[in-house]
Short mmCIF file of C-alpha atoms in Angstrom, two decimals:
data_model
loop_
_atom_site.label_atom_id
_atom_site.label_comp_id
_atom_site.label_asym_id
_atom_site.label_seq_id
_atom_site.Cartn_x
_atom_site.Cartn_y
_atom_site.Cartn_z
CA MET A 1 -45.58 -55.41 27.74
CA LYS A 2 -45.84 -52.03 26.04
CA PHE A 3 -42.83 -49.76 26.21
CA ILE A 4 -43.53 -46.90 28.62
CA ASN A 5 -41.27 -43.88 28.67
CA ARG A 6 -40.40 -42.89 32.24
CA GLY A 7 -40.07 -39.11 32.38
CA SER A 8 -38.24 -37.22 35.10
CA ILE A 9 -40.02 -36.22 38.28
CA LEU A 10 -40.29 -32.77 36.73
CA ALA A 11 -42.83 -34.19 34.26
CA LEU A 12 -45.32 -34.33 37.13
CA PHE A 13 -45.56 -30.55 36.95
CA LEU A 14 -45.98 -30.14 33.21
CA VAL A 15 -49.72 -29.95 33.68
CA SER A 16 -51.38 -27.50 36.03
CA ALA A 17 -50.96 -28.02 39.74
CA THR A 18 -54.75 -27.95 40.15
CA THR A 19 -55.20 -30.90 37.80
CA ILE A 20 -52.47 -32.92 39.47
CA PHE A 21 -53.77 -32.33 42.98
CA ALA A 22 -57.24 -33.34 41.81
CA GLN A 23 -55.83 -36.60 40.50
CA ALA A 24 -54.09 -37.26 43.79
CA THR A 25 -56.95 -36.49 46.17
CA LYS A 26 -58.38 -40.00 46.30
CA GLU A 27 -56.61 -41.69 49.21
CA LYS A 28 -55.67 -45.36 49.02
CA VAL A 29 -54.45 -47.70 51.68
CA ASP A 30 -50.80 -48.13 50.74
CA GLY A 31 -49.02 -51.45 50.98
CA VAL A 32 -46.15 -53.52 49.66
CA VAL A 33 -47.12 -55.23 46.40
CA GLY A 34 -43.70 -56.48 45.32
CA VAL A 35 -40.15 -57.11 46.50
CA VAL A 36 -37.06 -57.38 44.29
CA GLY A 37 -33.87 -58.09 46.22
CA ASP A 38 -33.64 -55.30 48.81
CA TYR A 39 -36.20 -53.09 47.06
CA VAL A 40 -39.93 -52.89 47.75
CA ILE A 41 -42.71 -51.67 45.47
CA LEU A 42 -45.71 -49.92 47.00
CA ASP A 43 -49.18 -49.69 45.54
CA SER A 44 -48.74 -45.90 45.61
CA ASP A 45 -45.72 -46.24 43.30
CA ILE A 46 -48.08 -47.46 40.58
CA ASP A 47 -50.49 -44.58 41.27
CA LEU A 48 -47.58 -42.15 40.93
CA GLU A 49 -46.60 -43.79 37.63
CA TYR A 50 -50.09 -43.10 36.25
CA ILE A 51 -49.86 -39.44 37.28
CA GLN A 52 -46.44 -39.12 35.65
CA LEU A 53 -47.72 -40.52 32.36
CA LYS A 54 -50.78 -38.26 32.36
CA ALA A 55 -48.54 -35.27 33.10
CA GLN A 56 -46.57 -36.15 29.96
CA GLY A 57 -49.77 -36.22 27.87
CA VAL A 58 -49.88 -40.01 27.58
CA ASP A 59 -53.33 -41.58 27.14
CA THR A 60 -53.42 -44.10 30.00
CA LYS A 61 -56.85 -45.68 29.42
CA ASP A 62 -55.28 -48.76 27.77
CA ILE A 63 -52.34 -49.05 30.18
CA THR A 64 -53.02 -51.57 32.94
CA ARG A 65 -51.74 -51.66 36.49
CA CYS A 66 -50.09 -54.97 35.60
CA GLU A 67 -48.03 -53.25 32.91
CA LEU A 68 -46.93 -50.47 35.24
CA PHE A 69 -46.18 -52.98 37.98
CA GLY A 70 -44.06 -54.97 35.51
CA LYS A 71 -42.09 -51.81 34.70
CA GLN A 72 -41.57 -51.16 38.42
CA LEU A 73 -40.24 -54.70 38.82
CA GLU A 74 -37.81 -54.17 35.94
CA ASP A 75 -36.50 -50.91 37.38
CA LYS A 76 -35.99 -52.43 40.83
CA LEU A 77 -34.14 -55.38 39.27
CA TYR A 78 -31.76 -52.96 37.51
CA ALA A 79 -31.20 -50.95 40.69
CA HIS A 80 -30.67 -54.08 42.80
CA GLN A 81 -28.15 -55.50 40.34
CA ALA A 82 -26.37 -52.13 40.09
CA ILE A 83 -25.60 -52.41 43.81
CA GLN A 84 -24.37 -55.99 43.34
CA ASP A 85 -22.09 -54.81 40.51
CA SER A 86 -20.67 -52.00 42.69
CA ILE A 87 -22.07 -49.21 40.52
CA ILE A 88 -21.68 -46.01 42.53
CA VAL A 89 -24.03 -43.03 42.58
CA THR A 90 -22.62 -40.43 44.97
CA ASP A 91 -24.71 -38.39 47.40
CA ASP A 92 -23.24 -35.20 45.91
CA GLU A 93 -24.41 -36.25 42.45
CA VAL A 94 -27.93 -36.99 43.72
CA ASN A 95 -28.19 -33.80 45.76
CA SER A 96 -26.96 -31.65 42.88
CA TYR A 97 -29.56 -33.12 40.52
CA MET A 98 -32.27 -32.90 43.21
CA ASP A 99 -31.60 -29.18 43.73
CA GLN A 100 -32.06 -28.55 40.01
CA GLN A 101 -35.31 -30.53 39.92
CA ILE A 102 -36.76 -28.89 43.03
CA ASP A 103 -35.98 -25.43 41.59
CA ALA A 104 -37.76 -26.38 38.38
CA MET A 105 -40.78 -27.72 40.30
CA VAL A 106 -41.05 -24.56 42.38
CA GLU A 107 -40.82 -22.41 39.26
CA GLN A 108 -43.62 -24.48 37.67
CA VAL A 109 -46.15 -24.54 40.53
CA GLY A 110 -45.25 -21.34 42.39
CA SER A 111 -43.95 -22.40 45.79
CA LEU A 112 -42.02 -25.06 47.66
CA ASP A 113 -44.99 -25.60 49.98
CA LYS A 114 -47.12 -26.75 47.03
CA VAL A 115 -44.44 -29.23 45.97
CA ILE A 116 -44.21 -30.64 49.51
CA ALA A 117 -48.02 -30.78 49.81
CA PHE A 118 -48.35 -32.76 46.58
CA TYR A 119 -46.10 -35.48 47.95
CA ARG A 120 -47.95 -35.34 51.31
CA LYS A 121 -44.73 -34.71 53.24
CA LYS A 122 -44.55 -32.79 56.51
CA ASN A 123 -41.58 -30.57 55.68
CA ILE A 124 -38.67 -30.03 53.30
CA ASP A 125 -36.38 -32.47 55.14
CA GLU A 126 -38.88 -35.31 54.87
CA PHE A 127 -39.49 -34.46 51.20
CA ARG A 128 -35.77 -34.37 50.37
CA THR A 129 -35.24 -37.75 52.04
CA TYR A 130 -38.08 -39.22 49.98
CA PHE A 131 -36.96 -37.54 46.75
CA PHE A 132 -33.32 -38.53 47.34
CA ASP A 133 -34.21 -42.23 47.27
CA ILE A 134 -36.23 -41.85 44.06
CA ILE A 135 -33.43 -40.05 42.24
CA LYS A 136 -30.74 -42.44 43.47
CA ASN A 137 -32.73 -45.50 42.38
CA ASN A 138 -33.45 -43.95 38.97
CA LYS A 139 -29.76 -43.20 38.46
CA LEU A 140 -28.77 -46.72 39.50
CA THR A 141 -31.34 -48.10 37.06
CA SER A 142 -30.12 -45.99 34.13
CA GLN A 143 -26.45 -46.74 34.81
CA MET A 144 -27.14 -50.49 35.01
CA GLN A 145 -29.04 -50.37 31.71
CA LYS A 146 -26.19 -48.42 30.15
CA LYS A 147 -23.63 -50.93 31.38
CA ILE A 148 -25.55 -53.81 29.77
CA VAL A 149 -25.99 -52.20 26.35
CA ASP A 150 -22.54 -50.57 26.26
CA GLU A 151 -21.01 -54.04 26.11
CA VAL A 152 -23.06 -54.97 23.04
CA GLU A 153 -21.29 -54.72 19.68
CA ILE A 154 -22.39 -55.84 16.24
CA THR A 155 -20.44 -57.13 13.24
CA PRO A 156 -21.10 -56.36 9.56
CA GLU A 157 -22.14 -60.00 9.10
CA GLU A 158 -24.72 -59.67 11.87
CA VAL A 159 -26.06 -56.51 10.21
CA ARG A 160 -26.35 -58.34 6.89
CA ASN A 161 -28.13 -61.31 8.48
CA PHE A 162 -30.51 -58.97 10.33
CA PHE A 163 -31.40 -57.23 7.06
CA LYS A 164 -31.92 -60.54 5.24
CA GLY A 165 -34.21 -61.69 8.03
CA ILE A 166 -36.65 -58.79 7.64
CA PRO A 167 -39.80 -59.98 5.80
CA GLU A 168 -40.49 -58.00 2.64
CA GLU A 169 -43.79 -56.71 4.00
CA GLU A 170 -42.00 -55.41 7.12
CA MET A 171 -39.09 -53.76 5.31
CA PRO A 172 -38.68 -50.23 6.79
CA THR A 173 -39.25 -47.15 4.67
CA PHE A 174 -36.91 -44.19 5.11
CA GLY A 175 -38.20 -40.69 4.51
CA ALA A 176 -36.90 -38.09 2.06
CA GLU A 177 -33.39 -36.95 3.00
CA VAL A 178 -30.94 -34.21 2.10
CA GLU A 179 -27.20 -33.71 2.38
CA VAL A 180 -26.35 -30.20 3.56
CA ALA A 181 -23.06 -28.27 3.57
CA GLN A 182 -22.25 -24.89 5.06
CA ILE A 183 -19.47 -22.34 5.32
CA VAL A 184 -19.19 -20.36 8.52
CA VAL A 185 -17.45 -17.01 9.06
CA LYS A 186 -17.18 -15.77 12.63
CA PRO A 187 -16.42 -12.18 13.64
CA VAL A 188 -12.81 -11.73 14.69
CA VAL A 189 -12.32 -11.01 18.38
CA SER A 190 -9.50 -8.57 19.16
CA GLU A 191 -6.43 -9.71 21.08
CA GLU A 192 -7.16 -6.98 23.61
CA GLU A 193 -10.61 -8.44 24.34
CA LYS A 194 -9.16 -11.96 24.65
CA GLN A 195 -6.60 -10.70 27.16
CA LYS A 196 -9.35 -9.07 29.25
CA VAL A 197 -11.07 -12.45 29.58
CA ILE A 198 -7.81 -14.25 30.40
CA ASP A 199 -7.01 -11.64 33.07
CA LYS A 200 -10.50 -12.02 34.57
CA LEU A 201 -10.12 -15.80 34.79
CA LEU A 202 -6.65 -15.46 36.30
CA GLN A 203 -8.10 -13.17 38.97
CA ILE A 204 -10.89 -15.66 39.73
CA ARG A 205 -8.33 -18.47 39.94
CA LYS A 206 -6.21 -16.43 42.37
CA GLU A 207 -9.20 -15.70 44.61
CA VAL A 208 -10.21 -19.37 44.70
CA LEU A 209 -6.67 -20.41 45.61
CA GLU A 210 -6.86 -17.86 48.44
CA GLY A 211 -10.05 -19.41 49.80
CA SER A 212 -13.03 -18.21 47.72
CA SER A 213 -15.66 -20.72 46.60
CA PHE A 214 -15.26 -22.00 43.02
CA PHE A 215 -18.97 -22.91 43.11
CA SER A 216 -19.96 -19.30 43.85
CA LYS A 217 -17.58 -17.89 41.24
CA ALA A 218 -19.07 -20.20 38.60
CA VAL A 219 -22.61 -19.10 39.48
CA LEU A 220 -21.59 -15.43 39.30
CA PHE A 221 -19.33 -15.38 36.24
CA SER A 222 -19.62 -18.51 34.08
CA GLU A 223 -21.41 -18.22 30.73
CA ASP A 224 -22.02 -21.97 30.43
CA GLU A 225 -25.78 -22.02 30.99
CA ALA A 226 -25.86 -25.81 31.22
CA SER A 227 -23.77 -25.86 34.40
CA ILE A 228 -24.34 -22.50 36.11
CA GLY A 229 -27.08 -23.90 38.34
CA ASN A 230 -24.78 -26.51 39.87
CA GLY A 231 -21.67 -24.37 40.16
CA GLY A 232 -20.03 -25.42 36.90
CA PHE A 233 -20.10 -29.13 37.81
CA TYR A 234 -19.56 -31.94 35.29
CA LYS A 235 -18.71 -35.62 35.66
CA MET A 236 -16.92 -37.02 32.62
CA ASN A 237 -14.77 -39.80 31.21
CA ARG A 238 -12.69 -40.12 28.06
CA LYS A 239 -15.79 -40.96 26.00
CA THR A 240 -17.87 -38.00 27.21
CA PRO A 241 -18.62 -35.78 24.18
CA PHE A 242 -16.68 -32.67 25.23
CA VAL A 243 -14.33 -30.85 22.88
CA LYS A 244 -10.78 -32.25 22.80
CA GLU A 245 -9.12 -29.19 24.33
CA PHE A 246 -11.42 -29.36 27.37
CA LYS A 247 -10.83 -33.09 27.93
CA ASP A 248 -7.07 -32.74 27.47
CA VAL A 249 -6.88 -30.19 30.29
CA ALA A 250 -9.37 -32.00 32.54
CA PHE A 251 -7.43 -35.26 32.45
CA SER A 252 -4.08 -33.54 32.97
CA LEU A 253 -5.00 -32.14 36.40
CA ASP A 254 -4.67 -33.68 39.86
CA GLU A 255 -7.40 -33.56 42.51
CA GLY A 256 -7.77 -30.03 43.87
CA GLU A 257 -5.72 -28.47 41.05
CA ILE A 258 -7.00 -25.48 39.08
CA SER A 259 -5.95 -25.02 35.47
CA GLU A 260 -4.59 -21.91 33.86
CA PRO A 261 -7.04 -20.26 31.39
CA PHE A 262 -7.30 -22.17 28.12
CA GLU A 263 -9.27 -21.70 24.91
CA THR A 264 -11.93 -23.78 23.13
CA ILE A 265 -14.41 -22.86 20.40
CA TYR A 266 -16.73 -21.63 23.17
CA GLY A 267 -14.33 -19.17 24.76
CA TYR A 268 -11.84 -19.35 27.65
CA HIS A 269 -12.14 -21.73 30.61
CA ILE A 270 -10.59 -22.59 33.92
CA ILE A 271 -11.16 -26.05 35.43
CA MET A 272 -10.92 -27.27 39.02
CA VAL A 273 -10.81 -31.05 39.49
CA GLU A 274 -12.69 -32.17 42.60
CA LYS A 275 -12.41 -35.98 42.41
CA ILE A 276 -10.77 -38.61 40.24
CA LYS A 277 -12.47 -42.02 40.37
CA GLY A 278 -10.72 -44.48 38.10
CA GLN A 279 -11.49 -43.34 34.55
CA GLU A 280 -13.96 -40.65 35.68
CA VAL A 281 -13.28 -37.06 36.67
CA GLU A 282 -15.60 -34.81 38.67
CA LEU A 283 -14.85 -31.15 38.01
CA ARG A 284 -16.13 -27.60 38.01
CA HIS A 285 -15.38 -25.04 35.33
CA ILE A 286 -15.96 -21.41 34.46
CA LEU A 287 -16.45 -20.26 30.87
CA ILE A 288 -16.17 -16.66 29.68
CA ALA A 289 -16.35 -15.82 25.98
CA PRO A 290 -14.56 -12.75 24.56
CA LYS A 291 -16.89 -10.22 22.98
CA TYR A 292 -16.61 -8.92 19.43
CA THR A 293 -17.56 -5.50 18.04
CA ASN A 294 -20.33 -4.62 15.58
CA GLU A 295 -17.60 -3.67 13.12
CA ALA A 296 -16.14 -7.19 13.35
CA LEU A 297 -19.59 -8.67 12.66
CA LYS A 298 -19.94 -6.41 9.61
CA GLU A 299 -16.53 -7.56 8.33
CA ALA A 300 -17.59 -11.20 8.74
CA LYS A 301 -20.62 -10.56 6.53
CA GLU A 302 -18.49 -8.89 3.87
CA LYS A 303 -16.07 -11.83 3.90
CA ILE A 304 -18.78 -14.44 3.44
CA GLU A 305 -20.41 -12.41 0.66
CA LEU A 306 -17.06 -12.43 -1.17
CA ILE A 307 -16.75 -16.21 -0.69
CA ARG A 308 -20.27 -16.69 -2.05
CA SER A 309 -19.59 -14.57 -5.14
CA LYS A 310 -16.46 -16.62 -5.92
CA ILE A 311 -18.41 -19.88 -5.69
CA ILE A 312 -21.22 -18.58 -7.92
CA SER A 313 -18.70 -17.36 -10.52
CA ASN A 314 -17.06 -20.82 -10.49
CA GLU A 315 -13.71 -19.46 -9.28
CA ILE A 316 -13.83 -22.10 -6.53
CA SER A 317 -16.13 -24.95 -5.56
CA PHE A 318 -18.21 -24.88 -2.39
CA SER A 319 -16.18 -27.75 -0.95
CA GLU A 320 -12.85 -26.05 -1.71
CA ALA A 321 -14.08 -22.76 -0.26
CA ALA A 322 -15.16 -24.52 2.94
CA LYS A 323 -11.75 -26.14 3.34
CA ALA A 324 -9.97 -22.85 2.69
CA SER A 325 -12.15 -20.33 4.52
CA SER A 326 -14.75 -21.83 6.89
CA ASP A 327 -14.30 -21.06 10.60
CA GLU A 328 -16.17 -24.24 11.57
CA LYS A 329 -13.40 -26.76 11.97
CA GLU A 330 -15.82 -29.66 12.60
CA THR A 331 -17.05 -29.46 8.98
CA ARG A 332 -14.22 -27.58 7.26
CA ASN A 333 -12.11 -30.61 6.29
CA ASN A 334 -15.20 -32.40 4.99
CA GLY A 335 -16.02 -29.65 2.51
CA GLY A 336 -18.55 -28.11 4.89
CA VAL A 337 -20.80 -31.21 4.95
CA LEU A 338 -22.90 -31.37 8.13
CA LEU A 339 -23.28 -34.59 10.12
CA ASN A 340 -26.69 -35.43 11.50
CA PRO A 341 -26.15 -35.34 15.31
CA ARG A 342 -28.69 -38.13 15.76
CA THR A 343 -27.26 -40.62 13.26
CA LEU A 344 -23.71 -39.23 12.72
CA GLU A 345 -24.12 -39.62 8.96
CA PRO A 346 -24.25 -36.80 6.37
CA ARG A 347 -27.98 -37.10 5.69
CA PHE A 348 -30.97 -35.44 7.31
CA GLU A 349 -34.48 -36.89 7.11
CA LEU A 350 -36.72 -33.92 6.33
CA THR A 351 -39.48 -34.88 8.78
CA LYS A 352 -36.97 -35.16 11.66
CA MET A 353 -34.79 -32.20 10.76
CA ASP A 354 -34.13 -29.29 13.10
CA PRO A 355 -36.88 -26.76 12.20
CA VAL A 356 -34.41 -23.86 11.94
CA LEU A 357 -32.13 -25.73 9.54
CA TYR A 358 -35.13 -26.97 7.54
CA GLY A 359 -36.37 -23.41 7.14
CA GLN A 360 -32.94 -22.38 5.83
CA ILE A 361 -32.72 -25.11 3.16
CA SER A 362 -36.36 -25.83 2.26
CA SER A 363 -36.49 -23.38 -0.66
CA LEU A 364 -33.00 -24.14 -2.01
CA LYS A 365 -32.55 -26.10 -5.23
CA ASP A 366 -29.69 -28.60 -5.54
CA ASN A 367 -26.31 -26.80 -5.53
CA GLU A 368 -27.95 -23.38 -5.06
CA ILE A 369 -26.11 -21.17 -2.57
CA SER A 370 -28.12 -19.37 0.10
CA GLN A 371 -27.74 -15.71 0.87
CA PRO A 372 -25.61 -15.00 3.99
CA ILE A 373 -27.53 -16.10 7.11
CA LEU A 374 -26.94 -14.43 10.46
CA SER A 375 -27.03 -17.18 13.10
CA GLU A 376 -26.38 -17.41 16.81
CA GLU A 377 -25.50 -20.36 19.05
CA LYS A 378 -25.14 -20.48 22.80
CA GLY A 379 -21.53 -20.33 23.82
CA ILE A 380 -20.41 -19.27 20.34
CA GLY A 381 -22.35 -16.07 19.68
CA LYS A 382 -23.32 -14.59 16.31
CA PHE A 383 -21.79 -15.57 12.99
CA TYR A 384 -22.61 -15.66 9.28
CA LYS A 385 -23.01 -18.75 7.15
CA ILE A 386 -23.99 -19.82 3.66
CA ILE A 387 -25.68 -23.16 2.98
CA THR A 388 -26.09 -25.46 -0.01
CA VAL A 389 -27.91 -28.74 -0.63
CA ASN A 390 -25.52 -31.25 -2.18
CA ASN A 391 -27.90 -34.12 -2.67
CA ARG A 392 -31.53 -35.15 -2.19
CA MET A 393 -32.93 -38.66 -1.75
CA GLU A 394 -36.65 -39.34 -2.08
CA GLU A 395 -38.60 -41.58 0.29
CA HIS A 396 -37.60 -45.19 -0.33
CA LYS A 397 -37.62 -48.75 0.97
CA ALA A 398 -34.50 -49.66 2.92
CA ASP A 399 -31.54 -50.47 0.68
CA PHE A 400 -28.63 -52.33 2.31
CA ALA A 401 -25.84 -50.41 0.57
CA GLN A 402 -27.44 -46.97 0.60
CA ASP A 403 -28.85 -47.17 4.12
CA TYR A 404 -26.22 -49.33 5.83
CA LEU A 405 -25.73 -47.04 8.85
CA LYS A 406 -29.48 -46.89 9.54
CA ILE A 407 -29.81 -50.65 9.18
CA LYS A 408 -26.82 -51.13 11.47
CA GLU A 409 -28.53 -48.93 14.08
CA LEU A 410 -31.71 -51.04 13.85
CA ALA A 411 -29.71 -54.27 14.07
CA LEU A 412 -27.76 -53.03 17.08
CA ARG A 413 -30.94 -51.95 18.84
CA ASP A 414 -32.48 -55.37 18.18
CA LYS A 415 -29.40 -57.09 19.62
CA GLN A 416 -29.40 -54.79 22.66
CA ILE A 417 -33.06 -55.60 23.37
CA LYS A 418 -32.34 -59.34 23.14
CA THR A 419 -29.28 -58.93 25.37
CA ILE A 420 -31.31 -57.08 27.99
CA GLY A 421 -34.00 -59.76 27.79
CA LYS A 422 -31.46 -62.52 28.34
CA TRP A 423 -29.82 -60.58 31.18
CA ALA A 424 -33.20 -60.05 32.90
CA GLU A 425 -34.10 -63.73 32.53
CA GLU A 426 -30.86 -64.81 34.24
CA LYS A 427 -31.03 -62.20 37.02
CA ILE A 428 -34.70 -62.95 37.83
CA GLU A 429 -33.78 -66.58 38.47
CA GLU A 430 -31.04 -65.69 40.96
CA THR A 431 -32.77 -62.76 42.72
CA TYR A 432 -35.28 -62.90 45.58
CA ILE A 433 -38.64 -61.78 44.19
CA LYS A 434 -42.01 -61.68 45.93
CA ILE A 435 -45.28 -60.69 44.23
CA SER A 436 -48.46 -59.69 46.09
CA GLN A 437 -51.46 -61.99 45.63
CA ASP A 438 -53.29 -59.07 43.96
CA TYR A 439 -50.83 -59.16 41.03
CA LYS A 440 -50.26 -62.89 40.60
CA THR A 441 -52.88 -63.08 37.85
CA CYS A 442 -50.94 -60.56 35.70
CA GLU A 443 -49.52 -61.78 32.40
CA PHE A 444 -45.94 -60.49 32.59
CA THR A 445 -43.45 -60.46 29.70
CA ASN A 446 -40.71 -61.51 32.12
CA ASN A 447 -40.95 -64.56 34.38
CA TRP A 448 -41.47 -62.61 37.59
CA LEU A 449 -43.61 -65.40 39.05
CA LYS A 450 -40.83 -67.95 38.32
CA LYS A 451 -43.23 -70.52 36.91
#
């Protein structure tokens, strides 16, 4: 079976509403075509899958109903087993995500009535009930998949054996790569401005303790764009990739407790813990970043120009200057070397590089220092940086020593796929499965027909 990427429900609205409604006008008699455990699959579910794929720009002419039905069976098996394994998806979590998706749909097509009409529902309550089940099942599916692959680990010996087992004609080729380093200088925020933010957060905290809604305060005042829409809500565990200071405070609080203001690289926060479930914490937070003056931004530019001149005159190396003067602590101790966020190694494949970063380094020769670059990041604001290219690697066939981390990633992915396949094979045998006569001639990858 071909791998088919399931987009979010929002993907349905990435093409014009007129096109989508035209695709959906042909009525079909709906019926149950499959059962997996307690879950049923309707013929209309497969029709909806086609519409989703077309909305994402996927050419569906070579994708059969059997393939889409097989994917539906897989998803229902994951969701069914998630229930058996006591994986919990809370109603609050589903409703919060549903509100975000409905808002996005309405913004895309123009009105809530059009969204409801597309799904052929009578009113918003009927639509939310229908949409709730879809979201909950999707979340159960994804959490079950995550649980399976999270338990998969790979040893160096397994990586070596995987590499040795690749036929020469199938050996992967890795594109041209660069190693990039940068020095960052941020404008200095005055202590007076910091205190204004702290006082504002203390006032918000006081009002919440006196009965105001933390949700409403987050919507009104938080500068964290990722969480404003759901009232500053996050669910996290110790492995969630939040900055250390944020996690330290989050896991030090009891249910219902609100933190004092504390600082991270993004600004000042307060956190309110709503629920603690084992190793997971559900919380809301408010972020406000202190503002700097134009004079402070000018001083930051002058500072980085001085650093650059010292490097060019060989008074100090780029690496030493980064360790001594960079305001980016994530790269400072590594001599300013950037880690690729996708691979977590200090190399960037040019064809997959962030376009902004590529534009900044594309004309640089090895060890050349860029002019000061004014940059801006959400949550951090404006700052100046200088960039250099430490090393370049041309396109090449995979080399075990040079490309170990990439080969390890391929080997781990291969092992995860095999683990999922074995898991599915075992669960299919022990799960009640019924296939409609219309689909019993399909050639499935998995043994859904239990032959």
